[in-house]
Amino acid sequence: MKNMIINIANSIKNIFNKRNTRYGTASILIVILILGCFWFVSKILSNFNLQYDVTANKQYSLSPQTVKILKDLKEELRITAIVKKNMGFDRYMGELLKDMAKQNSKIKVKILDLDYDKAAASAYKVNDYNITVVEMGDKRKDIFEKDVVSTYDRNREFKGEQAIVNAILSVSEAKKKVIYFTEGHRERELEDVQNVSGFGFLKQLLVNDNYEVKSLNLMKEGKIPEDCTVLVVGGPQFSFGNKEVDMVSTFLDKGGKAIMLFDPFVATGFETLLGNWNLKLDNDFVVDPKSYLNMVVVKDPGAPIPEWQNHIITEPFIKNRIPVFFPASRSISDTGRQGTRAYSKDKLMTTSDASWGETNLQSLKVQPGPKEDDKDVKPPLSLGWAVTEYIKDKKDSKIEDTESSKQMKFVIIGDSDFATNAPAGIGGMQGNLDLFVNSVNWLIDEGSKISIRPKTIDVRSLQSLTGTQWTIMFIMTIVVAPLIVVGGGILVFLKRRKK
């Protein structure tokens, strides 16, 4: 036994006395030492949050405007992203929120997986993935995935930074903006979330955007309140009185903002007032057999899907190819008369060249339905307008149409159904409510709070390589790399052989 132990010890000693073994052991120790140094340095550097964005479009860098806004925050800001893990959105939003949290200790960030953190996520009363909730005090603003990622673009854009910063500015405002909806003329019910004809979903969306929403009976109040930011006339079914229209006119003349939604074959009382901007409510019902809502359960040429016209309101719809349909609409014409008012107006959407404005109400009630004739309004038909007027100061007879001038703005659309609960409940038609919200944002310049260039999501795959790039990659990986390895081996072999 003693001899066996001695023999084993001698064998181990002989192994370590060999030159190859000594070199191999030294190499292993050197590798371990280098790895240890890397680990030690990385642990030290991790405490400093050192990062450098090497992406071509600075995809992971905050803009200087954002950094300043975040550093200036005085109150605690809570940002919670409710996501589905490993779907891409969680990674982009997570990186963005971590970068934001580093700018100010008052920013508290949470990432919740709706599938695994259901209890925590339920406290936010959301039932969908990829919603980011921004809160400060008792104010809250929800950001949806469609507001953050352009999913229809060939090059997907990530607009998370702009969306979150605008949400921060919204919840940090000292006072909420108030939107008044008129009542007393059988307008859409603001509190109704049960019936398809209500405005309940729209109200919820506006409240989530940090607006205060109220009803207003002009005959009872006798005036439009001073805190009215936007006045909404939402689908009246009988005419406003002269005194009520005068109140609206006075409100606009003082630089007020309004949204007017008027349905077909309804006398509104606003016909004369709208003539001030050379607009005419056509007494018709729009039919478009070329571009209309065509779904499995609904096929209705009387629910046109119009073509967008260029405007700040419609820009995101054009860019992202988002459709909006109008279940029952009337056209709004430009009379073409010249006026003395300093204003500008822009079409928001028009119908196709196959459409017409049906003026025979009875033809809509019988089969086979309406047919175009000489009495109908000819295409293309305008379904909505955005109007801006530069208000003249009573002390100054001159009107200067500059950005600094006081502006009256209103949006007029020949339909109120598009913003009701019904379109909101149809999958993929969230754009209907977005059109209303975009109109509000344009009226009060919410969209111009901060403009941050969206980051293109730069996914570089092998499929995007050109023919030349494929050739270079093939030569470098299949030919050059193996030759370097083989050549190095031959040189080492020849060098050792000479020794």
Short mmCIF file of C-alpha atoms in Angstrom, two decimals, residues 35-494:
data_model
loop_
_atom_site.label_atom_id
_atom_site.label_comp_id
_atom_site.label_asym_id
_atom_site.label_seq_id
_atom_site.Cartn_x
_atom_site.Cartn_y
_atom_site.Cartn_z
CA LEU A 35 -11.55 36.51 -15.91
CA GLY A 36 -11.28 37.50 -12.27
CA CYS A 37 -9.99 40.93 -13.24
CA PHE A 38 -12.87 41.38 -15.70
CA TRP A 39 -15.39 40.37 -13.03
CA PHE A 40 -13.84 42.71 -10.46
CA VAL A 41 -13.80 45.68 -12.86
CA SER A 42 -17.38 45.01 -14.04
CA LYS A 43 -18.63 44.94 -10.44
CA ILE A 44 -17.04 48.33 -9.80
CA LEU A 45 -18.33 49.88 -13.04
CA SER A 46 -21.86 48.54 -12.47
CA ASN A 47 -22.20 50.94 -9.54
CA PHE A 48 -21.70 53.92 -11.86
CA ASN A 49 -24.46 53.03 -14.42
CA LEU A 50 -22.06 53.69 -17.27
CA GLN A 51 -23.70 53.28 -20.67
CA TYR A 52 -22.94 54.33 -24.19
CA ASP A 53 -25.52 54.18 -26.97
CA VAL A 54 -23.86 52.83 -30.10
CA THR A 55 -27.07 52.47 -32.16
CA ALA A 56 -27.12 54.48 -35.37
CA ASN A 57 -30.22 56.50 -34.40
CA LYS A 58 -29.44 56.78 -30.65
CA GLN A 59 -32.37 54.48 -29.96
CA TYR A 60 -31.60 54.24 -26.25
CA SER A 61 -30.72 57.90 -25.55
CA LEU A 62 -33.03 60.48 -23.98
CA SER A 63 -33.35 63.87 -25.65
CA PRO A 64 -32.04 66.96 -23.82
CA GLN A 65 -35.65 68.26 -23.47
CA THR A 66 -36.69 65.05 -21.73
CA VAL A 67 -33.71 65.08 -19.36
CA LYS A 68 -34.47 68.67 -18.32
CA ILE A 69 -38.16 67.95 -17.69
CA LEU A 70 -37.35 64.86 -15.62
CA LYS A 71 -34.69 66.59 -13.53
CA ASP A 72 -37.06 69.49 -12.78
CA LEU A 73 -39.76 67.26 -11.26
CA LYS A 74 -40.54 68.26 -7.66
CA GLU A 75 -43.24 65.69 -6.84
CA GLU A 76 -43.15 61.91 -6.91
CA LEU A 77 -43.96 60.50 -10.35
CA ARG A 78 -45.15 56.91 -10.73
CA ILE A 79 -44.86 55.13 -14.07
CA THR A 80 -46.21 51.59 -14.38
CA ALA A 81 -45.94 49.58 -17.59
CA ILE A 82 -48.40 46.68 -17.79
CA VAL A 83 -46.97 44.38 -20.45
CA LYS A 84 -46.75 40.89 -21.85
CA LYS A 85 -43.19 39.69 -21.34
CA ASN A 86 -40.89 38.69 -24.20
CA MET A 87 -42.99 40.39 -26.89
CA GLY A 88 -40.57 43.22 -27.68
CA PHE A 89 -42.63 46.09 -26.27
CA ASP A 90 -41.62 45.24 -22.70
CA ARG A 91 -37.92 45.47 -23.61
CA TYR A 92 -38.16 48.86 -25.35
CA MET A 93 -40.43 50.36 -22.70
CA GLY A 94 -38.43 48.82 -19.87
CA GLU A 95 -35.15 50.30 -21.12
CA LEU A 96 -36.79 53.70 -21.58
CA LEU A 97 -38.30 53.74 -18.08
CA LYS A 98 -35.03 52.64 -16.46
CA ASP A 99 -33.22 55.50 -18.21
CA MET A 100 -35.88 57.95 -17.04
CA ALA A 101 -35.71 56.72 -13.44
CA LYS A 102 -31.95 57.42 -13.38
CA GLN A 103 -32.59 61.12 -13.99
CA ASN A 104 -34.52 61.79 -10.78
CA SER A 105 -35.01 59.84 -7.56
CA LYS A 106 -38.64 60.98 -7.48
CA ILE A 107 -39.45 58.79 -10.49
CA LYS A 108 -40.73 55.38 -9.42
CA VAL A 109 -40.96 52.74 -12.14
CA LYS A 110 -42.70 49.36 -12.20
CA ILE A 111 -43.00 46.74 -14.94
CA LEU A 112 -45.93 44.35 -14.44
CA ASP A 113 -46.65 41.25 -16.50
CA LEU A 114 -50.43 41.06 -16.88
CA ASP A 115 -50.23 37.26 -17.08
CA TYR A 116 -48.20 36.77 -13.88
CA ASP A 117 -48.94 39.92 -11.86
CA LYS A 118 -52.71 39.93 -12.30
CA ALA A 119 -53.46 41.06 -8.75
CA ALA A 120 -51.10 44.03 -8.97
CA ALA A 121 -52.21 44.91 -12.51
CA SER A 122 -55.90 44.74 -11.59
CA ALA A 123 -55.43 47.70 -9.25
CA TYR A 124 -54.91 49.86 -12.35
CA LYS A 125 -58.24 48.73 -13.88
CA VAL A 126 -56.77 47.75 -17.23
CA ASN A 127 -57.55 44.57 -19.11
CA ASP A 128 -55.15 44.75 -22.02
CA TYR A 129 -51.43 44.39 -22.61
CA ASN A 130 -48.87 47.13 -23.17
CA ILE A 131 -50.56 50.00 -21.34
CA THR A 132 -48.36 52.49 -19.50
CA VAL A 133 -49.91 54.36 -16.58
CA VAL A 134 -48.38 57.72 -15.58
CA GLU A 135 -49.47 59.10 -12.19
CA MET A 136 -48.71 62.14 -10.07
CA GLY A 137 -50.79 62.72 -6.97
CA ASP A 138 -54.39 61.87 -7.89
CA LYS A 139 -53.86 62.61 -11.59
CA ARG A 140 -53.43 59.82 -14.09
CA LYS A 141 -52.89 59.41 -17.81
CA ASP A 142 -52.91 56.10 -19.70
CA ILE A 143 -50.69 55.52 -22.72
CA PHE A 144 -51.71 52.76 -25.12
CA GLU A 145 -49.43 50.73 -27.37
CA LYS A 146 -50.83 52.42 -30.48
CA ASP A 147 -49.63 55.76 -29.04
CA VAL A 148 -46.12 54.38 -28.67
CA VAL A 149 -45.44 52.08 -31.61
CA SER A 150 -46.39 52.71 -35.23
CA THR A 151 -47.37 49.18 -36.17
CA TYR A 152 -48.42 49.98 -39.72
CA ASP A 153 -45.16 51.56 -40.84
CA ARG A 154 -42.66 49.61 -42.88
CA ASN A 155 -40.05 50.91 -40.47
CA ARG A 156 -41.58 50.59 -37.02
CA GLU A 157 -41.21 53.70 -34.89
CA PHE A 158 -41.00 53.80 -31.11
CA LYS A 159 -42.56 57.01 -29.77
CA GLY A 160 -42.48 56.06 -26.10
CA GLU A 161 -40.33 58.98 -25.01
CA GLN A 162 -42.62 61.60 -26.52
CA ALA A 163 -45.78 59.87 -25.26
CA ILE A 164 -44.51 59.56 -21.70
CA VAL A 165 -43.13 63.10 -21.52
CA ASN A 166 -46.43 64.53 -22.78
CA ALA A 167 -48.22 62.42 -20.18
CA ILE A 168 -45.90 63.77 -17.48
CA LEU A 169 -46.61 67.34 -18.55
CA SER A 170 -50.33 66.56 -18.50
CA VAL A 171 -50.46 65.08 -14.99
CA SER A 172 -48.15 67.76 -13.60
CA GLU A 173 -50.46 70.60 -14.65
CA ALA A 174 -51.80 72.53 -11.70
CA LYS A 175 -55.34 72.65 -13.07
CA LYS A 176 -57.28 70.27 -15.29
CA LYS A 177 -58.72 71.52 -18.56
CA VAL A 178 -62.51 71.31 -18.69
CA ILE A 179 -64.54 70.03 -21.65
CA TYR A 180 -68.24 70.90 -21.64
CA PHE A 181 -70.80 68.86 -23.61
CA THR A 182 -74.07 70.65 -24.35
CA GLU A 183 -77.35 69.02 -23.34
CA GLY A 184 -81.05 69.78 -23.69
CA HIS A 185 -81.41 69.01 -27.42
CA ARG A 186 -81.33 65.20 -27.20
CA GLU A 187 -77.56 65.12 -27.65
CA ARG A 188 -75.67 61.89 -27.01
CA GLU A 189 -75.77 60.81 -23.37
CA LEU A 190 -72.44 61.54 -21.74
CA GLU A 191 -72.81 59.00 -18.93
CA ASP A 192 -74.23 56.15 -21.05
CA VAL A 193 -71.83 53.21 -21.40
CA GLN A 194 -74.55 50.57 -21.88
CA ASN A 195 -76.18 51.65 -25.14
CA VAL A 196 -74.42 51.89 -28.49
CA SER A 197 -75.64 55.47 -28.93
CA GLY A 198 -73.99 56.85 -25.79
CA PHE A 199 -70.81 58.88 -25.31
CA GLY A 200 -69.79 56.94 -22.19
CA PHE A 201 -66.64 55.37 -23.65
CA LEU A 202 -65.59 58.72 -25.06
CA LYS A 203 -65.96 60.36 -21.66
CA GLN A 204 -63.85 57.63 -20.03
CA LEU A 205 -61.13 58.19 -22.62
CA LEU A 206 -61.09 61.94 -22.00
CA VAL A 207 -61.01 61.46 -18.23
CA ASN A 208 -58.08 59.05 -18.64
CA ASP A 209 -56.35 61.82 -20.61
CA ASN A 210 -56.65 64.04 -17.52
CA TYR A 211 -59.52 66.21 -18.77
CA GLU A 212 -62.46 67.17 -16.60
CA VAL A 213 -65.71 66.45 -18.46
CA LYS A 214 -69.00 68.22 -17.63
CA SER A 215 -72.47 68.67 -19.08
CA LEU A 216 -73.82 72.14 -19.90
CA ASN A 217 -77.42 73.27 -20.40
CA LEU A 218 -77.12 76.69 -22.01
CA MET A 219 -80.70 77.73 -21.28
CA LYS A 220 -80.29 76.98 -17.58
CA GLU A 221 -76.81 78.46 -17.18
CA GLY A 222 -77.39 81.45 -19.43
CA LYS A 223 -73.73 81.52 -20.45
CA ILE A 224 -70.71 79.38 -21.21
CA PRO A 225 -68.59 79.04 -18.03
CA GLU A 226 -65.25 80.85 -17.84
CA ASP A 227 -63.38 77.58 -17.23
CA CYS A 228 -64.60 76.06 -20.51
CA THR A 229 -61.57 74.94 -22.50
CA VAL A 230 -63.51 73.15 -25.24
CA LEU A 231 -67.24 73.26 -25.94
CA VAL A 232 -68.74 70.16 -27.59
CA VAL A 233 -72.07 70.19 -29.42
CA GLY A 234 -72.54 66.43 -29.69
CA GLY A 235 -75.27 65.38 -32.11
CA PRO A 236 -78.33 67.49 -31.21
CA GLN A 237 -81.60 66.07 -32.56
CA PHE A 238 -83.44 69.38 -32.60
CA SER A 239 -82.44 72.98 -33.13
CA PHE A 240 -80.65 75.29 -30.73
CA GLY A 241 -82.47 78.53 -29.97
CA ASN A 242 -81.20 81.90 -31.13
CA LYS A 243 -80.03 82.87 -27.63
CA GLU A 244 -78.07 79.63 -27.31
CA VAL A 245 -76.40 80.13 -30.69
CA ASP A 246 -75.53 83.71 -29.68
CA MET A 247 -73.80 82.35 -26.55
CA VAL A 248 -71.72 80.00 -28.71
CA SER A 249 -70.95 82.82 -31.15
CA THR A 250 -69.78 85.10 -28.32
CA PHE A 251 -67.65 82.28 -26.91
CA LEU A 252 -65.95 81.78 -30.27
CA ASP A 253 -65.45 85.51 -30.83
CA LYS A 254 -63.45 85.61 -27.59
CA GLY A 255 -61.07 82.94 -28.87
CA GLY A 256 -63.06 79.91 -27.76
CA LYS A 257 -62.55 76.34 -28.95
CA ALA A 258 -65.37 74.03 -30.02
CA ILE A 259 -66.24 70.69 -31.61
CA MET A 260 -69.54 70.49 -33.48
CA LEU A 261 -71.00 67.13 -34.51
CA PHE A 262 -74.16 67.37 -36.62
CA ASP A 263 -76.19 64.40 -37.91
CA PRO A 264 -78.09 64.10 -41.23
CA PHE A 265 -81.47 65.77 -41.81
CA VAL A 266 -81.36 67.74 -38.54
CA ALA A 267 -81.92 71.51 -38.40
CA THR A 268 -79.26 72.66 -35.93
CA GLY A 269 -79.77 76.40 -35.53
CA PHE A 270 -76.09 76.94 -36.41
CA GLU A 271 -76.63 77.30 -40.16
CA THR A 272 -76.32 81.10 -40.20
CA LEU A 273 -73.36 81.14 -37.80
CA LEU A 274 -71.43 78.64 -39.93
CA GLY A 275 -72.00 80.90 -42.94
CA ASN A 276 -69.50 83.32 -41.35
CA TRP A 277 -66.82 80.85 -42.41
CA ASN A 278 -68.56 79.97 -45.69
CA LEU A 279 -69.57 76.52 -44.49
CA LYS A 280 -72.90 74.91 -45.32
CA LEU A 281 -74.50 71.87 -43.70
CA ASP A 282 -75.88 69.88 -46.64
CA ASN A 283 -79.30 68.34 -46.04
CA ASP A 284 -78.21 64.88 -47.14
CA PHE A 285 -77.07 61.41 -46.10
CA VAL A 286 -73.67 60.30 -47.40
CA VAL A 287 -73.54 57.05 -49.41
CA ASP A 288 -70.25 55.65 -50.67
CA PRO A 289 -70.41 52.26 -52.46
CA LYS A 290 -66.66 52.36 -53.13
CA SER A 291 -65.19 52.91 -49.66
CA TYR A 292 -67.34 51.83 -46.74
CA LEU A 293 -67.47 49.62 -43.65
CA ASN A 294 -67.27 46.10 -45.07
CA MET A 295 -67.05 43.52 -42.32
CA VAL A 296 -68.50 40.07 -41.76
CA VAL A 297 -71.35 41.37 -39.61
CA VAL A 298 -71.68 44.84 -41.17
CA LYS A 299 -71.67 45.80 -44.85
CA ASP A 300 -73.03 49.31 -45.17
CA PRO A 301 -72.32 51.85 -47.96
CA GLY A 302 -74.06 54.31 -45.64
CA ALA A 303 -71.07 54.03 -43.29
CA PRO A 304 -68.30 55.53 -45.45
CA ILE A 305 -64.60 55.19 -44.69
CA PRO A 306 -63.31 58.51 -46.05
CA GLU A 307 -59.94 59.52 -47.42
CA TRP A 308 -57.79 61.59 -45.07
CA GLN A 309 -56.70 65.10 -46.01
CA ASN A 310 -53.48 66.64 -44.72
CA HIS A 311 -53.81 68.30 -41.32
CA ILE A 312 -52.22 68.06 -37.87
CA ILE A 313 -55.33 66.22 -36.65
CA THR A 314 -55.20 63.59 -39.39
CA GLU A 315 -51.41 63.21 -39.60
CA PRO A 316 -51.14 60.10 -37.38
CA PHE A 317 -54.04 58.45 -39.22
CA ILE A 318 -52.37 59.01 -42.58
CA LYS A 319 -48.96 57.89 -41.37
CA ASN A 320 -50.24 54.74 -39.68
CA ARG A 321 -53.02 54.01 -42.19
CA ILE A 322 -55.70 54.00 -39.52
CA PRO A 323 -59.28 53.96 -40.87
CA VAL A 324 -62.28 55.69 -39.36
CA PHE A 325 -65.88 55.11 -40.43
CA PHE A 326 -68.95 57.31 -40.11
CA PRO A 327 -72.12 55.26 -39.49
CA ALA A 328 -74.54 58.01 -40.59
CA SER A 329 -73.09 61.24 -41.92
CA ARG A 330 -73.94 64.41 -43.79
CA SER A 331 -71.65 66.42 -46.02
CA ILE A 332 -70.40 69.92 -45.22
CA SER A 333 -69.77 72.16 -48.23
CA ASP A 334 -67.66 75.22 -48.81
CA THR A 335 -69.96 77.90 -50.23
CA GLY A 336 -67.04 79.52 -52.03
CA ARG A 337 -68.11 83.01 -51.05
CA GLN A 338 -65.48 85.55 -50.09
CA GLY A 339 -65.67 86.94 -46.58
CA THR A 340 -63.98 89.67 -44.56
CA ARG A 341 -62.91 87.50 -41.63
CA ALA A 342 -59.25 86.53 -41.26
CA TYR A 343 -59.55 82.77 -41.03
CA SER A 344 -58.30 79.58 -42.57
CA LYS A 345 -60.10 76.28 -42.94
CA ASP A 346 -58.94 72.83 -43.96
CA LYS A 347 -60.76 69.70 -45.01
CA LEU A 348 -60.13 66.76 -42.71
CA MET A 349 -61.67 63.91 -44.74
CA THR A 350 -63.47 63.43 -48.04
CA THR A 351 -65.39 60.61 -49.69
CA SER A 352 -64.51 58.76 -52.90
CA ASP A 353 -65.55 59.83 -56.39
CA ALA A 354 -68.26 57.13 -56.36
CA SER A 355 -70.10 58.67 -53.40
CA TRP A 356 -73.04 61.04 -53.28
CA GLY A 357 -75.14 62.92 -50.75
CA GLU A 358 -78.61 61.37 -50.81
CA THR A 359 -81.26 64.09 -50.35
CA ASN A 360 -84.30 61.81 -50.42
CA LEU A 361 -84.81 60.61 -46.86
CA GLN A 362 -87.57 58.18 -47.85
CA SER A 363 -85.27 56.27 -50.22
CA LEU A 364 -83.17 55.26 -47.22
CA LYS A 365 -86.13 53.49 -45.65
CA VAL A 366 -87.20 51.25 -48.56
CA GLN A 367 -85.56 48.56 -50.66
CA PRO A 368 -83.48 48.39 -52.79
CA GLY A 369 -82.10 51.52 -51.16
CA PRO A 370 -80.98 54.92 -52.44
CA LYS A 371 -79.93 55.62 -56.02
CA GLU A 372 -78.00 58.67 -57.15
CA ASP A 373 -79.97 61.27 -59.10
CA ASP A 374 -79.67 64.92 -60.16
CA LYS A 375 -81.02 66.20 -56.84
CA ASP A 376 -78.23 64.62 -54.83
CA VAL A 377 -75.02 66.33 -53.70
CA LYS A 378 -72.13 65.46 -56.02
CA PRO A 379 -68.77 64.01 -54.95
CA PRO A 380 -66.26 64.31 -53.55
CA LEU A 381 -67.98 65.19 -50.29
CA SER A 382 -66.32 66.80 -47.29
CA LEU A 383 -67.23 65.21 -43.96
CA GLY A 384 -65.19 67.41 -41.66
CA TRP A 385 -63.37 70.74 -41.42
CA ALA A 386 -60.91 72.42 -39.07
CA VAL A 387 -61.29 76.21 -38.85
CA THR A 388 -58.93 78.78 -37.34
CA GLU A 389 -59.68 82.48 -37.03
CA TYR A 390 -57.30 85.13 -35.74
CA ILE A 391 -59.18 87.32 -33.30
CA LYS A 392 -58.97 91.08 -33.71
CA ASP A 393 -58.11 93.03 -30.59
CA LYS A 394 -60.71 95.73 -29.96
CA LYS A 395 -57.88 98.21 -29.34
CA ASP A 396 -56.20 97.38 -32.63
CA SER A 397 -57.90 97.52 -36.00
CA LYS A 398 -55.25 95.31 -37.56
CA ILE A 399 -55.38 91.55 -37.65
CA GLU A 400 -52.10 89.71 -37.61
CA ASP A 401 -52.38 86.03 -38.43
CA THR A 402 -49.33 85.01 -36.49
CA GLU A 403 -48.83 82.20 -34.03
CA SER A 404 -48.85 84.71 -31.19
CA SER A 405 -52.30 86.06 -32.11
CA LYS A 406 -55.33 84.93 -30.15
CA GLN A 407 -57.02 82.16 -32.07
CA MET A 408 -60.56 80.89 -32.30
CA LYS A 409 -60.67 77.27 -33.41
CA PHE A 410 -63.38 74.77 -34.08
CA VAL A 411 -63.76 71.36 -35.68
CA ILE A 412 -67.01 70.48 -37.42
CA ILE A 413 -67.92 66.94 -38.50
CA GLY A 414 -71.11 65.79 -40.22
CA ASP A 415 -71.73 62.88 -37.85
CA SER A 416 -71.90 62.18 -34.14
CA ASP A 417 -72.26 58.38 -34.34
CA PHE A 418 -68.54 57.93 -35.07
CA ALA A 419 -67.66 58.89 -31.47
CA THR A 420 -70.31 56.76 -29.74
CA ASN A 421 -69.92 53.46 -27.90
CA ALA A 422 -70.81 51.44 -31.02
CA PRO A 423 -67.66 52.06 -33.12
CA ALA A 424 -65.52 51.82 -29.98
CA GLY A 425 -66.79 48.28 -29.50
CA ILE A 426 -65.81 47.13 -32.98
CA GLY A 427 -62.38 45.50 -33.05
CA GLY A 428 -59.73 47.57 -34.79
CA MET A 429 -61.88 50.73 -34.90
CA GLN A 430 -60.36 52.56 -31.92
CA GLY A 431 -59.42 55.22 -34.47
CA ASN A 432 -62.95 56.64 -34.29
CA LEU A 433 -62.48 57.85 -30.72
CA ASP A 434 -58.89 58.84 -31.49
CA LEU A 435 -60.20 61.26 -34.12
CA PHE A 436 -62.21 63.06 -31.44
CA VAL A 437 -59.30 63.12 -28.98
CA ASN A 438 -56.89 64.34 -31.67
CA SER A 439 -59.33 67.14 -32.45
CA VAL A 440 -59.38 68.17 -28.77
CA ASN A 441 -55.58 68.10 -28.62
CA TRP A 442 -55.32 70.29 -31.73
CA LEU A 443 -57.84 72.79 -30.40
CA ILE A 444 -55.93 73.38 -27.18
CA ASP A 445 -52.45 72.77 -28.62
CA GLU A 446 -51.86 69.73 -26.41
CA GLY A 447 -50.01 68.01 -29.22
CA SER A 448 -47.39 70.76 -29.29
CA LYS A 449 -46.36 70.47 -25.65
CA ILE A 450 -43.19 68.70 -26.65
CA SER A 451 -42.04 67.32 -29.96
CA ILE A 452 -39.47 64.54 -29.77
CA ARG A 453 -38.41 62.72 -32.88
CA PRO A 454 -39.60 59.08 -32.70
CA LYS A 455 -36.92 56.39 -32.71
CA THR A 456 -36.96 53.90 -35.56
CA ILE A 457 -36.86 50.35 -34.22
CA ASP A 458 -33.77 49.22 -36.09
CA VAL A 459 -34.07 45.46 -36.37
CA ARG A 460 -31.18 44.33 -38.55
CA SER A 461 -31.84 40.81 -39.82
CA LEU A 462 -30.02 38.67 -42.37
CA GLN A 463 -33.03 38.99 -44.66
CA SER A 464 -32.32 42.71 -45.06
CA LEU A 465 -28.78 42.17 -46.43
CA THR A 466 -28.05 43.11 -50.02
CA GLY A 467 -26.38 40.75 -52.50
CA THR A 468 -23.00 42.42 -52.00
CA GLN A 469 -23.30 42.21 -48.22
CA TRP A 470 -24.17 38.51 -48.47
CA THR A 471 -21.04 37.91 -50.59
CA ILE A 472 -18.78 39.79 -48.17
CA MET A 473 -20.24 37.94 -45.19
CA PHE A 474 -19.77 34.56 -46.94
CA ILE A 475 -16.13 35.28 -47.82
CA MET A 476 -15.28 36.55 -44.33
CA THR A 477 -16.95 33.71 -42.40
CA ILE A 478 -16.55 30.70 -44.69
CA VAL A 479 -13.22 31.49 -46.37
CA VAL A 480 -11.15 34.13 -44.55
CA ALA A 481 -11.80 33.10 -40.93
CA PRO A 482 -10.92 29.39 -41.46
CA LEU A 483 -7.81 30.36 -43.47
CA ILE A 484 -6.60 32.54 -40.59
CA VAL A 485 -7.01 29.67 -38.13
CA VAL A 486 -5.33 27.12 -40.42
CA GLY A 487 -2.53 29.54 -41.35
CA GLY A 488 -1.85 30.31 -37.70
CA GLY A 489 -1.67 26.60 -36.92
CA ILE A 490 0.81 25.97 -39.75
CA LEU A 491 3.05 28.82 -38.58
CA VAL A 492 3.12 27.48 -35.00
CA PHE A 493 3.88 23.95 -36.27
CA LEU A 494 6.78 25.12 -38.46
#
